[in-house]
Coordinates of C-alpha atoms in Angstrom, one line a residue:
M1 CA 159.9 139.3 -76.8
K2 CA 163.0 137.6 -78.1
A3 CA 163.5 136.8 -81.7
I4 CA 166.4 136.0 -84.0
E5 CA 166.6 138.5 -86.8
I6 CA 168.1 137.4 -90.1
E7 CA 167.6 139.8 -93.0
R8 CA 169.0 140.9 -96.4
K9 CA 168.9 144.5 -97.5
F10 CA 168.9 146.0 -101.0
L11 CA 168.8 149.4 -102.7
V12 CA 165.6 149.9 -104.7
R13 CA 166.0 150.4 -108.5
N14 CA 162.6 152.0 -109.3
D15 CA 159.0 152.6 -108.0
S16 CA 157.3 149.6 -109.5
W17 CA 157.0 148.1 -106.0
R18 CA 154.4 150.7 -105.2
D19 CA 151.8 148.7 -107.3
C20 CA 151.8 146.0 -104.6
A21 CA 152.4 148.2 -101.5
G22 CA 150.3 148.0 -98.4
I23 CA 149.3 150.8 -96.0
P24 CA 152.3 153.0 -95.2
H25 CA 153.6 153.6 -91.7
V26 CA 155.6 156.7 -90.8
L27 CA 158.5 155.8 -88.5
Q28 CA 160.8 157.8 -86.4
Q29 CA 163.6 155.9 -84.8
A30 CA 166.5 156.8 -82.6
Y31 CA 169.5 154.9 -81.2
L32 CA 170.4 155.3 -77.5
S33 CA 173.8 153.5 -77.5
R34 CA 177.0 153.6 -79.5
D35 CA 178.5 150.2 -78.8
E36 CA 178.5 147.1 -81.0
N37 CA 175.0 146.2 -79.7
S38 CA 172.1 148.6 -80.2
V39 CA 169.2 150.0 -78.2
R40 CA 166.6 151.6 -80.5
V41 CA 163.3 153.4 -79.8
R42 CA 160.8 153.6 -82.6
L43 CA 157.7 155.7 -82.9
I44 CA 155.1 154.3 -85.4
D45 CA 152.6 156.8 -86.9
G46 CA 152.8 158.7 -83.7
R47 CA 150.3 156.2 -82.2
S48 CA 152.5 153.3 -81.0
A49 CA 156.1 152.7 -80.0
C50 CA 158.6 150.0 -79.2
L51 CA 162.0 149.7 -77.6
T52 CA 164.4 147.2 -79.3
I53 CA 167.6 145.8 -78.1
K54 CA 169.8 143.9 -80.7
F55 CA 172.9 141.8 -80.0
R56 CA 175.2 140.9 -82.9
T57 CA 175.9 137.2 -83.3
A58 CA 177.8 135.2 -85.9
G59 CA 176.8 135.6 -89.6
L60 CA 173.7 137.6 -90.5
A61 CA 171.7 136.6 -87.4
K62 CA 171.1 139.0 -84.5
D63 CA 169.4 138.3 -81.2
E64 CA 166.6 140.8 -80.9
Y65 CA 164.4 141.8 -77.9
E66 CA 161.4 144.1 -78.6
Y67 CA 158.9 145.6 -76.2
E68 CA 156.0 147.9 -76.7
I69 CA 156.3 151.1 -74.7
P70 CA 154.0 154.1 -74.1
V71 CA 154.2 156.7 -76.9
E72 CA 155.0 159.6 -74.5
E73 CA 158.0 157.6 -73.2
A74 CA 159.2 157.0 -76.7
R75 CA 159.0 160.7 -77.5
D76 CA 161.0 161.4 -74.4
L77 CA 163.6 158.7 -75.3
I78 CA 164.0 160.1 -78.8
R79 CA 165.2 163.3 -77.3
H80 CA 168.2 161.3 -75.9
A81 CA 169.2 160.0 -79.4
T82 CA 172.9 159.5 -80.1
G83 CA 173.1 161.1 -83.5
H84 CA 170.3 161.7 -86.1
V85 CA 166.7 160.6 -85.7
I86 CA 165.9 158.4 -88.7
E87 CA 162.7 159.4 -90.5
K88 CA 161.2 157.0 -93.0
T89 CA 157.9 155.7 -94.4
R90 CA 157.7 151.9 -94.4
Y91 CA 155.6 149.9 -96.9
R92 CA 154.9 146.2 -96.7
V93 CA 155.2 144.7 -100.2
L94 CA 154.1 141.2 -101.1
H95 CA 156.3 139.4 -103.7
E96 CA 155.8 135.8 -104.6
G97 CA 154.3 135.0 -101.2
R98 CA 157.0 136.8 -99.1
N99 CA 156.7 140.2 -97.4
W100 CA 159.3 142.8 -98.1
D101 CA 159.7 146.0 -96.1
V102 CA 160.4 149.0 -98.3
D103 CA 161.7 152.1 -96.5
V104 CA 161.5 155.5 -98.1
F105 CA 163.7 157.8 -96.1
A106 CA 163.0 161.5 -95.3
G107 CA 164.9 164.1 -93.4
A108 CA 168.7 163.7 -93.7
Y109 CA 168.4 160.7 -96.0
E110 CA 165.6 161.9 -98.3
G111 CA 165.9 160.2 -101.7
L112 CA 167.2 156.9 -100.3
T113 CA 164.9 153.9 -100.6
L114 CA 165.9 150.5 -99.2
A115 CA 164.2 147.1 -99.2
E116 CA 164.7 144.3 -96.7
I117 CA 163.4 140.9 -96.2
E118 CA 163.4 138.8 -93.0
M119 CA 164.6 135.3 -93.6
A120 CA 163.9 132.0 -91.8
G121 CA 167.6 131.1 -92.0
E122 CA 170.9 132.3 -93.5
D123 CA 170.5 129.8 -96.4
D124 CA 167.0 131.0 -97.2
L125 CA 166.8 132.1 -100.9
P126 CA 163.8 134.4 -101.4
A127 CA 162.7 135.3 -105.0
L128 CA 164.2 138.7 -105.7
P129 CA 161.8 141.3 -107.2
Q130 CA 162.8 143.1 -110.4
W131 CA 162.6 146.5 -108.6
L132 CA 165.6 145.6 -106.4
G133 CA 169.0 147.2 -107.1
R134 CA 172.3 146.3 -105.6
E135 CA 172.4 144.2 -102.4
V136 CA 173.8 146.1 -99.4
T137 CA 173.5 143.4 -96.7
G138 CA 176.3 143.9 -94.3
N139 CA 177.3 147.3 -95.8
K140 CA 177.3 149.3 -92.5
R141 CA 176.8 152.6 -94.3
Y142 CA 173.2 151.4 -95.1
S143 CA 172.4 150.2 -91.6
N144 CA 169.9 152.5 -89.8
R145 CA 172.2 152.6 -86.8
A146 CA 175.2 153.7 -88.9
M147 CA 173.1 156.3 -90.7
A148 CA 171.9 157.7 -87.3
E149 CA 175.5 158.0 -86.2
A150 CA 177.0 159.3 -89.5
S151 CA 178.2 162.8 -90.0
R152 CA 177.4 162.6 -93.7
Q153 CA 175.0 160.7 -95.9
P154 CA 175.7 157.5 -97.9
P155 CA 175.5 157.8 -101.7
L156 CA 171.9 157.9 -102.8
G157 CA 172.4 156.1 -106.2
A158 CA 169.5 153.6 -106.5
C159 CA 171.6 150.9 -108.2
G160 CA 175.0 151.9 -107.1
G161 CA 178.3 150.4 -108.4

């Protein structure tokens, strides 16, 4: 299914978001390509899986195609990862009528927590929760794909400089 993805991403300042967090989902995701576009496989709670293809466009928008795939195929594809397999627990957090995804990383990026929000358009101005730290939208070192390809971790400072 095709969608346009427009999102902003932030470091997380503290754990107060947990008071409004929904049911967590454990994600494993791997990238299968190294060019400017991305092919990602994601295993969700070990019970469902999807294959996502993203194409960069102008600004914050990305064309995104996502398909549900069998779990066993996802496990097989993850073995073909280019770089690290990203491990994280995702929480959906409601703030002023909008859903935020808060990712608590494990494995190579344990200690890193990022929040992102999907927007209707690039000029969308969602209310920012107090628990957010520095915005890292567009900072490639905090993209999951770049983290999967990195030979070393980004700084883990919650608020950063």
